[in-house]
Amino acid sequence: MSDFITVLRETCPTPVLDATRWKRVGGDPHTVNLNAYVSADGSKIMGTWICTPGKFEVNYEKWEYCHFLDGYCVITPEGEQPIHLRAGDVFVIEPGMKGTWEVVETVRKYFVFA
């Protein structure tokens, strides 16, 4: 195996329930994290995130890449217009983004935090 490449073909992540640090501000959202990769120093995480409808207050300290597989949500950065995201959308959230993340229809997404 390489010191530089990690193949995740055989990954069987353990589901982690309601692990989000985000503050719930609407509804009763519940999350499942399936972390397929965590770097040795814990600074990078990759996996699948599933969330039922509800709303969170968010404050991003890290960069995140997202690819929505299912669902619909509305992310509203403070002082800006809402951004509607649906299955098939790919997007990046920069550190420093504060606002709300509202899951309208259960979301399943691939994510990478770095």
PDB file of N, CA and C in Angstrom:
ATOM      1  N   MET A   1       0.830  -1.183   0.000  1.00  0.00           N
ATOM      2  CA  MET A   1       0.000   0.000   0.000  1.00  0.00           C
ATOM      3  C   MET A   1       0.873   1.245   0.000  1.00  0.00           C
ATOM      4  N   SER A   2       0.373   2.300  -0.561  1.00  0.00           N
ATOM      5  CA  SER A   2       1.095   3.550  -0.665  1.00  0.00           C
ATOM      6  C   SER A   2       0.940   4.392   0.599  1.00  0.00           C
ATOM      7  N   ASP A   3       1.959   5.182   0.905  1.00  0.00           N
ATOM      8  CA  ASP A   3       1.861   6.158   1.986  1.00  0.00           C
ATOM      9  C   ASP A   3       1.093   7.392   1.530  1.00  0.00           C
ATOM     10  N   PHE A   4       0.845   7.497   0.206  1.00  0.00           N
ATOM     11  CA  PHE A   4       0.258   8.700  -0.356  1.00  0.00           C
ATOM     12  C   PHE A   4      -1.162   8.507  -0.891  1.00  0.00           C
ATOM     13  N   ILE A   5      -1.604   7.262  -1.038  1.00  0.00           N
ATOM     14  CA  ILE A   5      -2.927   6.985  -1.594  1.00  0.00           C
ATOM     15  C   ILE A   5      -3.664   6.018  -0.668  1.00  0.00           C
ATOM     16  N   THR A   6      -4.872   6.381  -0.306  1.00  0.00           N
ATOM     17  CA  THR A   6      -5.717   5.516   0.507  1.00  0.00           C
ATOM     18  C   THR A   6      -6.898   5.082  -0.345  1.00  0.00           C
ATOM     19  N   VAL A   7      -7.021   3.798  -0.604  1.00  0.00           N
ATOM     20  CA  VAL A   7      -8.138   3.257  -1.374  1.00  0.00           C
ATOM     21  C   VAL A   7      -9.239   2.895  -0.393  1.00  0.00           C
ATOM     22  N   LEU A   8     -10.455   3.374  -0.667  1.00  0.00           N
ATOM     23  CA  LEU A   8     -11.561   3.199   0.265  1.00  0.00           C
ATOM     24  C   LEU A   8     -12.565   2.162  -0.216  1.00  0.00           C
ATOM     25  N   ARG A   9     -12.171   1.325  -1.129  1.00  0.00           N
ATOM     26  CA  ARG A   9     -13.067   0.329  -1.729  1.00  0.00           C
ATOM     27  C   ARG A   9     -13.714  -0.589  -0.704  1.00  0.00           C
ATOM     28  N   GLU A  10     -12.999  -0.988   0.305  1.00  0.00           N
ATOM     29  CA  GLU A  10     -13.485  -1.946   1.297  1.00  0.00           C
ATOM     30  C   GLU A  10     -13.953  -1.279   2.591  1.00  0.00           C
ATOM     31  N   THR A  11     -14.136   0.031   2.569  1.00  0.00           N
ATOM     32  CA  THR A  11     -14.506   0.760   3.772  1.00  0.00           C
ATOM     33  C   THR A  11     -15.910   0.387   4.247  1.00  0.00           C
ATOM     34  N   CYS A  12     -16.035   0.131   5.531  1.00  0.00           N
ATOM     35  CA  CYS A  12     -17.331  -0.151   6.168  1.00  0.00           C
ATOM     36  C   CYS A  12     -17.447   0.745   7.394  1.00  0.00           C
ATOM     37  N   PRO A  13     -17.768   2.030   7.183  1.00  0.00           N
ATOM     38  CA  PRO A  13     -17.792   2.952   8.315  1.00  0.00           C
ATOM     39  C   PRO A  13     -18.900   2.634   9.311  1.00  0.00           C
ATOM     40  N   THR A  14     -18.624   2.921  10.560  1.00  0.00           N
ATOM     41  CA  THR A  14     -19.610   2.755  11.623  1.00  0.00           C
ATOM     42  C   THR A  14     -20.486   3.999  11.662  1.00  0.00           C
ATOM     43  N   PRO A  15     -21.813   3.844  11.612  1.00  0.00           N
ATOM     44  CA  PRO A  15     -22.685   5.023  11.678  1.00  0.00           C
ATOM     45  C   PRO A  15     -22.534   5.750  13.014  1.00  0.00           C
ATOM     46  N   VAL A  16     -22.429   7.085  12.943  1.00  0.00           N
ATOM     47  CA  VAL A  16     -22.372   7.922  14.129  1.00  0.00           C
ATOM     48  C   VAL A  16     -23.633   8.784  14.094  1.00  0.00           C
ATOM     49  N   LEU A  17     -24.481   8.634  15.111  1.00  0.00           N
ATOM     50  CA  LEU A  17     -25.765   9.313  15.135  1.00  0.00           C
ATOM     51  C   LEU A  17     -25.687  10.662  15.841  1.00  0.00           C
ATOM     52  N   ASP A  18     -26.334  11.660  15.244  1.00  0.00           N
ATOM     53  CA  ASP A  18     -26.479  12.999  15.832  1.00  0.00           C
ATOM     54  C   ASP A  18     -25.167  13.567  16.365  1.00  0.00           C
ATOM     55  N   ALA A  19     -24.130  13.480  15.553  1.00  0.00           N
ATOM     56  CA  ALA A  19     -22.805  13.944  15.966  1.00  0.00           C
ATOM     57  C   ALA A  19     -22.557  15.413  15.640  1.00  0.00           C
ATOM     58  N   THR A  20     -23.479  16.060  14.958  1.00  0.00           N
ATOM     59  CA  THR A  20     -23.242  17.446  14.557  1.00  0.00           C
ATOM     60  C   THR A  20     -23.115  18.369  15.766  1.00  0.00           C
ATOM     61  N   ARG A  21     -22.207  19.330  15.646  1.00  0.00           N
ATOM     62  CA  ARG A  21     -22.028  20.334  16.693  1.00  0.00           C
ATOM     63  C   ARG A  21     -22.890  21.562  16.420  1.00  0.00           C
ATOM     64  N   TRP A  22     -23.567  21.557  15.283  1.00  0.00           N
ATOM     65  CA  TRP A  22     -24.420  22.690  14.934  1.00  0.00           C
ATOM     66  C   TRP A  22     -25.610  22.762  15.874  1.00  0.00           C
ATOM     67  N   LYS A  23     -26.040  23.981  16.170  1.00  0.00           N
ATOM     68  CA  LYS A  23     -27.184  24.213  17.048  1.00  0.00           C
ATOM     69  C   LYS A  23     -28.486  24.037  16.256  1.00  0.00           C
ATOM     70  N   ARG A  24     -29.358  23.186  16.761  1.00  0.00           N
ATOM     71  CA  ARG A  24     -30.676  23.009  16.148  1.00  0.00           C
ATOM     72  C   ARG A  24     -31.529  24.229  16.460  1.00  0.00           C
ATOM     73  N   VAL A  25     -32.124  24.841  15.418  1.00  0.00           N
ATOM     74  CA  VAL A  25     -32.941  26.038  15.628  1.00  0.00           C
ATOM     75  C   VAL A  25     -34.345  25.886  15.041  1.00  0.00           C
ATOM     76  N   GLY A  26     -34.658  24.715  14.489  1.00  0.00           N
ATOM     77  CA  GLY A  26     -35.985  24.484  13.939  1.00  0.00           C
ATOM     78  C   GLY A  26     -36.209  23.015  13.664  1.00  0.00           C
ATOM     79  N   GLY A  27     -37.421  22.555  13.909  1.00  0.00           N
ATOM     80  CA  GLY A  27     -37.752  21.159  13.653  1.00  0.00           C
ATOM     81  C   GLY A  27     -37.026  20.220  14.598  1.00  0.00           C
ATOM     82  N   ASP A  28     -36.893  18.978  14.179  1.00  0.00           N
ATOM     83  CA  ASP A  28     -36.227  17.946  14.975  1.00  0.00           C
ATOM     84  C   ASP A  28     -35.290  17.137  14.080  1.00  0.00           C
ATOM     85  N   PRO A  29     -34.260  17.811  13.510  1.00  0.00           N
ATOM     86  CA  PRO A  29     -33.369  17.103  12.586  1.00  0.00           C
ATOM     87  C   PRO A  29     -32.478  16.087  13.298  1.00  0.00           C
ATOM     88  N   HIS A  30     -32.240  14.965  12.620  1.00  0.00           N
ATOM     89  CA  HIS A  30     -31.323  13.940  13.114  1.00  0.00           C
ATOM     90  C   HIS A  30     -30.333  13.610  12.009  1.00  0.00           C
ATOM     91  N   THR A  31     -29.091  13.345  12.406  1.00  0.00           N
ATOM     92  CA  THR A  31     -28.030  13.099  11.437  1.00  0.00           C
ATOM     93  C   THR A  31     -27.399  11.725  11.623  1.00  0.00           C
ATOM     94  N   VAL A  32     -26.848  11.223  10.511  1.00  0.00           N
ATOM     95  CA  VAL A  32     -26.018  10.018  10.515  1.00  0.00           C
ATOM     96  C   VAL A  32     -24.755  10.370   9.747  1.00  0.00           C
ATOM     97  N   ASN A  33     -23.594  10.186  10.376  1.00  0.00           N
ATOM     98  CA  ASN A  33     -22.307  10.359   9.709  1.00  0.00           C
ATOM     99  C   ASN A  33     -21.724   8.979   9.438  1.00  0.00           C
ATOM    100  N   LEU A  34     -21.282   8.777   8.216  1.00  0.00           N
ATOM    101  CA  LEU A  34     -20.552   7.568   7.843  1.00  0.00           C
ATOM    102  C   LEU A  34     -19.171   8.029   7.391  1.00  0.00           C
ATOM    103  N   ASN A  35     -18.256   8.178   8.348  1.00  0.00           N
ATOM    104  CA  ASN A  35     -16.920   8.689   8.046  1.00  0.00           C
ATOM    105  C   ASN A  35     -16.067   7.568   7.467  1.00  0.00           C
ATOM    106  N   ALA A  36     -15.798   7.676   6.166  1.00  0.00           N
ATOM    107  CA  ALA A  36     -15.028   6.648   5.468  1.00  0.00           C
ATOM    108  C   ALA A  36     -13.527   6.873   5.598  1.00  0.00           C
ATOM    109  N   TYR A  37     -13.136   8.124   5.893  1.00  0.00           N
ATOM    110  CA  TYR A  37     -11.715   8.450   6.011  1.00  0.00           C
ATOM    111  C   TYR A  37     -11.537   9.586   7.008  1.00  0.00           C
ATOM    112  N   VAL A  38     -10.564   9.433   7.894  1.00  0.00           N
ATOM    113  CA  VAL A  38     -10.131  10.499   8.788  1.00  0.00           C
ATOM    114  C   VAL A  38      -8.610  10.475   8.763  1.00  0.00           C
ATOM    115  N   SER A  39      -7.990  11.632   8.476  1.00  0.00           N
ATOM    116  CA  SER A  39      -6.525  11.683   8.421  1.00  0.00           C
ATOM    117  C   SER A  39      -5.937  11.393   9.798  1.00  0.00           C
ATOM    118  N   ALA A  40      -4.672  11.009   9.821  1.00  0.00           N
ATOM    119  CA  ALA A  40      -4.002  10.639  11.068  1.00  0.00           C
ATOM    120  C   ALA A  40      -4.085  11.756  12.112  1.00  0.00           C
ATOM    121  N   ASP A  41      -4.024  13.015  11.663  1.00  0.00           N
ATOM    122  CA  ASP A  41      -4.075  14.133  12.610  1.00  0.00           C
ATOM    123  C   ASP A  41      -5.504  14.644  12.838  1.00  0.00           C
ATOM    124  N   GLY A  42      -6.490  14.018  12.181  1.00  0.00           N
ATOM    125  CA  GLY A  42      -7.887  14.396  12.364  1.00  0.00           C
ATOM    126  C   GLY A  42      -8.321  15.664  11.652  1.00  0.00           C
ATOM    127  N   SER A  43      -7.428  16.252  10.865  1.00  0.00           N
ATOM    128  CA  SER A  43      -7.756  17.531  10.215  1.00  0.00           C
ATOM    129  C   SER A  43      -8.581  17.379   8.936  1.00  0.00           C
ATOM    130  N   LYS A  44      -8.591  16.190   8.365  1.00  0.00           N
ATOM    131  CA  LYS A  44      -9.352  15.938   7.136  1.00  0.00           C
ATOM    132  C   LYS A  44     -10.308  14.774   7.365  1.00  0.00           C
ATOM    133  N   ILE A  45     -11.562  14.963   6.918  1.00  0.00           N
ATOM    134  CA  ILE A  45     -12.581  13.930   7.083  1.00  0.00           C
ATOM    135  C   ILE A  45     -13.347  13.807   5.777  1.00  0.00           C
ATOM    136  N   MET A  46     -13.686  12.571   5.394  1.00  0.00           N
ATOM    137  CA  MET A  46     -14.454  12.324   4.185  1.00  0.00           C
ATOM    138  C   MET A  46     -15.473  11.247   4.479  1.00  0.00           C
ATOM    139  N   GLY A  47     -16.678  11.397   3.932  1.00  0.00           N
ATOM    140  CA  GLY A  47     -17.686  10.371   4.132  1.00  0.00           C
ATOM    141  C   GLY A  47     -19.032  10.754   3.569  1.00  0.00           C
ATOM    142  N   THR A  48     -20.066  10.168   4.161  1.00  0.00           N
ATOM    143  CA  THR A  48     -21.442  10.420   3.763  1.00  0.00           C
ATOM    144  C   THR A  48     -22.187  10.980   4.972  1.00  0.00           C
ATOM    145  N   TRP A  49     -23.036  11.968   4.719  1.00  0.00           N
ATOM    146  CA  TRP A  49     -23.849  12.594   5.773  1.00  0.00           C
ATOM    147  C   TRP A  49     -25.301  12.490   5.363  1.00  0.00           C
ATOM    148  N   ILE A  50     -26.141  12.069   6.290  1.00  0.00           N
ATOM    149  CA  ILE A  50     -27.573  11.960   6.069  1.00  0.00           C
ATOM    150  C   ILE A  50     -28.247  12.801   7.154  1.00  0.00           C
ATOM    151  N   CYS A  51     -29.264  13.591   6.766  1.00  0.00           N
ATOM    152  CA  CYS A  51     -29.957  14.422   7.741  1.00  0.00           C
ATOM    153  C   CYS A  51     -31.433  14.511   7.399  1.00  0.00           C
ATOM    154  N   THR A  52     -32.277  14.358   8.425  1.00  0.00           N
ATOM    155  CA  THR A  52     -33.722  14.498   8.265  1.00  0.00           C
ATOM    156  C   THR A  52     -34.090  15.983   8.364  1.00  0.00           C
ATOM    157  N   PRO A  53     -35.309  16.347   7.954  1.00  0.00           N
ATOM    158  CA  PRO A  53     -35.697  17.765   7.935  1.00  0.00           C
ATOM    159  C   PRO A  53     -35.564  18.469   9.287  1.00  0.00           C
ATOM    160  N   GLY A  54     -35.133  19.705   9.189  1.00  0.00           N
ATOM    161  CA  GLY A  54     -34.945  20.578  10.339  1.00  0.00           C
ATOM    162  C   GLY A  54     -33.966  21.675   9.975  1.00  0.00           C
ATOM    163  N   LYS A  55     -33.667  22.522  10.933  1.00  0.00           N
ATOM    164  CA  LYS A  55     -32.828  23.691  10.653  1.00  0.00           C
ATOM    165  C   LYS A  55     -31.734  23.831  11.706  1.00  0.00           C
ATOM    166  N   PHE A  56     -30.527  24.182  11.233  1.00  0.00           N
ATOM    167  CA  PHE A  56     -29.357  24.367  12.080  1.00  0.00           C
ATOM    168  C   PHE A  56     -28.801  25.775  11.903  1.00  0.00           C
ATOM    169  N   GLU A  57     -28.205  26.296  12.963  1.00  0.00           N
ATOM    170  CA  GLU A  57     -27.366  27.485  12.882  1.00  0.00           C
ATOM    171  C   GLU A  57     -25.953  26.967  12.654  1.00  0.00           C
ATOM    172  N   VAL A  58     -25.255  27.484  11.628  1.00  0.00           N
ATOM    173  CA  VAL A  58     -23.930  26.959  11.288  1.00  0.00           C
ATOM    174  C   VAL A  58     -22.868  28.045  11.353  1.00  0.00           C
ATOM    175  N   ASN A  59     -21.651  27.612  11.633  1.00  0.00           N
ATOM    176  CA  ASN A  59     -20.478  28.487  11.661  1.00  0.00           C
ATOM    177  C   ASN A  59     -19.303  27.637  11.184  1.00  0.00           C
ATOM    178  N   TYR A  60     -18.935  27.787   9.921  1.00  0.00           N
ATOM    179  CA  TYR A  60     -17.899  26.945   9.328  1.00  0.00           C
ATOM    180  C   TYR A  60     -16.505  27.422   9.703  1.00  0.00           C
ATOM    181  N   GLU A  61     -15.742  26.534  10.313  1.00  0.00           N
ATOM    182  CA  GLU A  61     -14.348  26.805  10.639  1.00  0.00           C
ATOM    183  C   GLU A  61     -13.411  26.135   9.639  1.00  0.00           C
ATOM    184  N   LYS A  62     -13.952  25.173   8.867  1.00  0.00           N
ATOM    185  CA  LYS A  62     -13.156  24.452   7.878  1.00  0.00           C
ATOM    186  C   LYS A  62     -13.821  24.562   6.511  1.00  0.00           C
ATOM    187  N   TRP A  63     -13.049  24.258   5.494  1.00  0.00           N
ATOM    188  CA  TRP A  63     -13.515  24.193   4.116  1.00  0.00           C
ATOM    189  C   TRP A  63     -14.269  22.880   3.939  1.00  0.00           C
ATOM    190  N   GLU A  64     -15.404  22.909   3.203  1.00  0.00           N
ATOM    191  CA  GLU A  64     -16.149  21.680   2.945  1.00  0.00           C
ATOM    192  C   GLU A  64     -16.546  21.576   1.476  1.00  0.00           C
ATOM    193  N   TYR A  65     -16.325  20.398   0.903  1.00  0.00           N
ATOM    194  CA  TYR A  65     -16.813  20.022  -0.427  1.00  0.00           C
ATOM    195  C   TYR A  65     -18.031  19.138  -0.205  1.00  0.00           C
ATOM    196  N   CYS A  66     -19.116  19.380  -0.962  1.00  0.00           N
ATOM    197  CA  CYS A  66     -20.342  18.587  -0.844  1.00  0.00           C
ATOM    198  C   CYS A  66     -20.833  18.163  -2.221  1.00  0.00           C
ATOM    199  N   HIS A  67     -21.349  16.943  -2.296  1.00  0.00           N
ATOM    200  CA  HIS A  67     -22.041  16.447  -3.489  1.00  0.00           C
ATOM    201  C   HIS A  67     -23.340  15.834  -3.008  1.00  0.00           C
ATOM    202  N   PHE A  68     -24.454  16.514  -3.299  1.00  0.00           N
ATOM    203  CA  PHE A  68     -25.760  16.024  -2.877  1.00  0.00           C
ATOM    204  C   PHE A  68     -26.185  14.848  -3.731  1.00  0.00           C
ATOM    205  N   LEU A  69     -26.535  13.757  -3.076  1.00  0.00           N
ATOM    206  CA  LEU A  69     -27.026  12.565  -3.758  1.00  0.00           C
ATOM    207  C   LEU A  69     -28.549  12.522  -3.736  1.00  0.00           C
ATOM    208  N   ASP A  70     -29.131  12.972  -2.615  1.00  0.00           N
ATOM    209  CA  ASP A  70     -30.585  12.990  -2.434  1.00  0.00           C
ATOM    210  C   ASP A  70     -30.955  14.211  -1.617  1.00  0.00           C
ATOM    211  N   GLY A  71     -32.212  14.650  -1.790  1.00  0.00           N
ATOM    212  CA  GLY A  71     -32.762  15.653  -0.898  1.00  0.00           C
ATOM    213  C   GLY A  71     -32.726  17.069  -1.409  1.00  0.00           C
ATOM    214  N   TYR A  72     -33.095  17.967  -0.502  1.00  0.00           N
ATOM    215  CA  TYR A  72     -33.217  19.388  -0.815  1.00  0.00           C
ATOM    216  C   TYR A  72     -32.979  20.173   0.468  1.00  0.00           C
ATOM    217  N   CYS A  73     -32.163  21.219   0.382  1.00  0.00           N
ATOM    218  CA  CYS A  73     -31.929  22.079   1.528  1.00  0.00           C
ATOM    219  C   CYS A  73     -31.753  23.516   1.071  1.00  0.00           C
ATOM    220  N   VAL A  74     -31.820  24.410   2.042  1.00  0.00           N
ATOM    221  CA  VAL A  74     -31.614  25.833   1.793  1.00  0.00           C
ATOM    222  C   VAL A  74     -30.544  26.302   2.768  1.00  0.00           C
ATOM    223  N   ILE A  75     -29.442  26.814   2.227  1.00  0.00           N
ATOM    224  CA  ILE A  75     -28.380  27.383   3.058  1.00  0.00           C
ATOM    225  C   ILE A  75     -28.467  28.897   2.905  1.00  0.00           C
ATOM    226  N   THR A  76     -28.508  29.595   4.037  1.00  0.00           N
ATOM    227  CA  THR A  76     -28.611  31.053   4.002  1.00  0.00           C
ATOM    228  C   THR A  76     -27.442  31.660   4.767  1.00  0.00           C
ATOM    229  N   PRO A  77     -26.418  32.158   4.045  1.00  0.00           N
ATOM    230  CA  PRO A  77     -25.325  32.854   4.726  1.00  0.00           C
ATOM    231  C   PRO A  77     -25.852  34.160   5.341  1.00  0.00           C
ATOM    232  N   GLU A  78     -25.312  34.544   6.517  1.00  0.00           N
ATOM    233  CA  GLU A  78     -25.736  35.779   7.178  1.00  0.00           C
ATOM    234  C   GLU A  78     -25.676  36.950   6.200  1.00  0.00           C
ATOM    235  N   GLY A  79     -26.789  37.708   6.124  1.00  0.00           N
ATOM    236  CA  GLY A  79     -26.829  38.908   5.302  1.00  0.00           C
ATOM    237  C   GLY A  79     -26.923  38.660   3.813  1.00  0.00           C
ATOM    238  N   GLU A  80     -27.120  37.399   3.386  1.00  0.00           N
ATOM    239  CA  GLU A  80     -27.177  37.079   1.964  1.00  0.00           C
ATOM    240  C   GLU A  80     -28.477  36.359   1.628  1.00  0.00           C
ATOM    241  N   GLN A  81     -28.713  36.192   0.340  1.00  0.00           N
ATOM    242  CA  GLN A  81     -29.899  35.496  -0.133  1.00  0.00           C
ATOM    243  C   GLN A  81     -29.751  33.984   0.082  1.00  0.00           C
ATOM    244  N   PRO A  82     -30.858  33.270   0.287  1.00  0.00           N
ATOM    245  CA  PRO A  82     -30.816  31.809   0.439  1.00  0.00           C
ATOM    246  C   PRO A  82     -30.305  31.132  -0.835  1.00  0.00           C
ATOM    247  N   ILE A  83     -29.605  30.019  -0.639  1.00  0.00           N
ATOM    248  CA  ILE A  83     -29.114  29.206  -1.758  1.00  0.00           C
ATOM    249  C   ILE A  83     -29.820  27.865  -1.667  1.00  0.00           C
ATOM    250  N   HIS A  84     -30.563  27.514  -2.718  1.00  0.00           N
ATOM    251  CA  HIS A  84     -31.340  26.270  -2.761  1.00  0.00           C
ATOM    252  C   HIS A  84     -30.487  25.192  -3.417  1.00  0.00           C
ATOM    253  N   LEU A  85     -30.336  24.060  -2.723  1.00  0.00           N
ATOM    254  CA  LEU A  85     -29.478  22.974  -3.194  1.00  0.00           C
ATOM    255  C   LEU A  85     -30.272  21.683  -3.239  1.00  0.00           C
ATOM    256  N   ARG A  86     -30.093  20.944  -4.352  1.00  0.00           N
ATOM    257  CA  ARG A  86     -30.857  19.711  -4.581  1.00  0.00           C
ATOM    258  C   ARG A  86     -29.936  18.579  -5.018  1.00  0.00           C
ATOM    259  N   ALA A  87     -30.515  17.382  -5.058  1.00  0.00           N
ATOM    260  CA  ALA A  87     -29.769  16.203  -5.517  1.00  0.00           C
ATOM    261  C   ALA A  87     -29.071  16.528  -6.834  1.00  0.00           C
ATOM    262  N   GLY A  88     -27.799  16.154  -6.925  1.00  0.00           N
ATOM    263  CA  GLY A  88     -26.993  16.406  -8.111  1.00  0.00           C
ATOM    264  C   GLY A  88     -26.095  17.619  -7.986  1.00  0.00           C
ATOM    265  N   ASP A  89     -26.412  18.534  -7.051  1.00  0.00           N
ATOM    266  CA  ASP A  89     -25.584  19.731  -6.879  1.00  0.00           C
ATOM    267  C   ASP A  89     -24.262  19.389  -6.209  1.00  0.00           C
ATOM    268  N   VAL A  90     -23.206  20.048  -6.665  1.00  0.00           N
ATOM    269  CA  VAL A  90     -21.868  19.948  -6.085  1.00  0.00           C
ATOM    270  C   VAL A  90     -21.468  21.369  -5.709  1.00  0.00           C
ATOM    271  N   PHE A  91     -20.966  21.558  -4.482  1.00  0.00           N
ATOM    272  CA  PHE A  91     -20.618  22.907  -4.048  1.00  0.00           C
ATOM    273  C   PHE A  91     -19.546  22.860  -2.969  1.00  0.00           C
ATOM    274  N   VAL A  92     -18.974  24.029  -2.700  1.00  0.00           N
ATOM    275  CA  VAL A  92     -17.932  24.194  -1.692  1.00  0.00           C
ATOM    276  C   VAL A  92     -18.376  25.295  -0.737  1.00  0.00           C
ATOM    277  N   ILE A  93     -18.126  25.094   0.556  1.00  0.00           N
ATOM    278  CA  ILE A  93     -18.385  26.114   1.569  1.00  0.00           C
ATOM    279  C   ILE A  93     -17.039  26.517   2.168  1.00  0.00           C
ATOM    280  N   GLU A  94     -16.776  27.808   2.175  1.00  0.00           N
ATOM    281  CA  GLU A  94     -15.501  28.329   2.667  1.00  0.00           C
ATOM    282  C   GLU A  94     -15.543  28.540   4.176  1.00  0.00           C
ATOM    283  N   PRO A  95     -14.381  28.453   4.837  1.00  0.00           N
ATOM    284  CA  PRO A  95     -14.322  28.765   6.269  1.00  0.00           C
ATOM    285  C   PRO A  95     -14.816  30.186   6.502  1.00  0.00           C
ATOM    286  N   GLY A  96     -15.492  30.384   7.625  1.00  0.00           N
ATOM    287  CA  GLY A  96     -16.003  31.708   7.967  1.00  0.00           C
ATOM    288  C   GLY A  96     -17.461  31.910   7.608  1.00  0.00           C
ATOM    289  N   MET A  97     -18.056  30.957   6.853  1.00  0.00           N
ATOM    290  CA  MET A  97     -19.464  31.086   6.494  1.00  0.00           C
ATOM    291  C   MET A  97     -20.316  30.842   7.729  1.00  0.00           C
ATOM    292  N   LYS A  98     -21.150  31.832   8.072  1.00  0.00           N
ATOM    293  CA  LYS A  98     -22.093  31.715   9.183  1.00  0.00           C
ATOM    294  C   LYS A  98     -23.481  31.905   8.617  1.00  0.00           C
ATOM    295  N   GLY A  99     -24.448  31.232   9.211  1.00  0.00           N
ATOM    296  CA  GLY A  99     -25.823  31.373   8.757  1.00  0.00           C
ATOM    297  C   GLY A  99     -26.656  30.197   9.204  1.00  0.00           C
ATOM    298  N   THR A 100     -27.593  29.786   8.326  1.00  0.00           N
ATOM    299  CA  THR A 100     -28.443  28.647   8.641  1.00  0.00           C
ATOM    300  C   THR A 100     -28.410  27.625   7.507  1.00  0.00           C
ATOM    301  N   TRP A 101     -28.642  26.380   7.891  1.00  0.00           N
ATOM    302  CA  TRP A 101     -28.715  25.249   6.960  1.00  0.00           C
ATOM    303  C   TRP A 101     -30.039  24.571   7.279  1.00  0.00           C
ATOM    304  N   GLU A 102     -31.004  24.664   6.353  1.00  0.00           N
ATOM    305  CA  GLU A 102     -32.315  24.063   6.563  1.00  0.00           C
ATOM    306  C   GLU A 102     -32.507  22.879   5.627  1.00  0.00           C
ATOM    307  N   VAL A 103     -32.689  21.710   6.201  1.00  0.00           N
ATOM    308  CA  VAL A 103     -32.982  20.513   5.430  1.00  0.00           C
ATOM    309  C   VAL A 103     -34.493  20.465   5.245  1.00  0.00           C
ATOM    310  N   VAL A 104     -34.928  20.560   3.980  1.00  0.00           N
ATOM    311  CA  VAL A 104     -36.354  20.560   3.656  1.00  0.00           C
ATOM    312  C   VAL A 104     -36.818  19.134   3.382  1.00  0.00           C
ATOM    313  N   GLU A 105     -36.023  18.389   2.599  1.00  0.00           N
ATOM    314  CA  GLU A 105     -36.255  16.965   2.329  1.00  0.00           C
ATOM    315  C   GLU A 105     -34.980  16.232   2.720  1.00  0.00           C
ATOM    316  N   THR A 106     -35.105  15.087   3.357  1.00  0.00           N
ATOM    317  CA  THR A 106     -33.938  14.351   3.858  1.00  0.00           C
ATOM    318  C   THR A 106     -32.792  14.374   2.858  1.00  0.00           C
ATOM    319  N   VAL A 107     -31.619  14.784   3.344  1.00  0.00           N
ATOM    320  CA  VAL A 107     -30.422  14.958   2.517  1.00  0.00           C
ATOM    321  C   VAL A 107     -29.468  13.787   2.744  1.00  0.00           C
ATOM    322  N   ARG A 108     -28.867  13.347   1.653  1.00  0.00           N
ATOM    323  CA  ARG A 108     -27.733  12.410   1.698  1.00  0.00           C
ATOM    324  C   ARG A 108     -26.675  13.012   0.805  1.00  0.00           C
ATOM    325  N   LYS A 109     -25.486  13.230   1.359  1.00  0.00           N
ATOM    326  CA  LYS A 109     -24.419  13.873   0.594  1.00  0.00           C
ATOM    327  C   LYS A 109     -23.074  13.231   0.901  1.00  0.00           C
ATOM    328  N   TYR A 110     -22.178  13.279  -0.099  1.00  0.00           N
ATOM    329  CA  TYR A 110     -20.782  13.005   0.127  1.00  0.00           C
ATOM    330  C   TYR A 110     -20.169  14.308   0.589  1.00  0.00           C
ATOM    331  N   PHE A 111     -19.210  14.226   1.525  1.00  0.00           N
ATOM    332  CA  PHE A 111     -18.555  15.445   1.995  1.00  0.00           C
ATOM    333  C   PHE A 111     -17.067  15.206   2.210  1.00  0.00           C
ATOM    334  N   VAL A 112     -16.312  16.288   2.132  1.00  0.00           N
ATOM    335  CA  VAL A 112     -14.910  16.306   2.497  1.00  0.00           C
ATOM    336  C   VAL A 112     -14.680  17.587   3.285  1.00  0.00           C
ATOM    337  N   PHE A 113     -14.179  17.465   4.525  1.00  0.00           N
ATOM    338  CA  PHE A 113     -13.768  18.609   5.319  1.00  0.00           C
ATOM    339  C   PHE A 113     -12.244  18.644   5.309  1.00  0.00           C
ATOM    340  N   ALA A 114     -11.678  19.816   5.054  1.00  0.00           N
ATOM    341  CA  ALA A 114     -10.216  19.948   5.060  1.00  0.00           C
ATOM    342  C   ALA A 114      -9.827  21.321   5.582  1.00  0.00           C
TER     343      ALA A 114
END
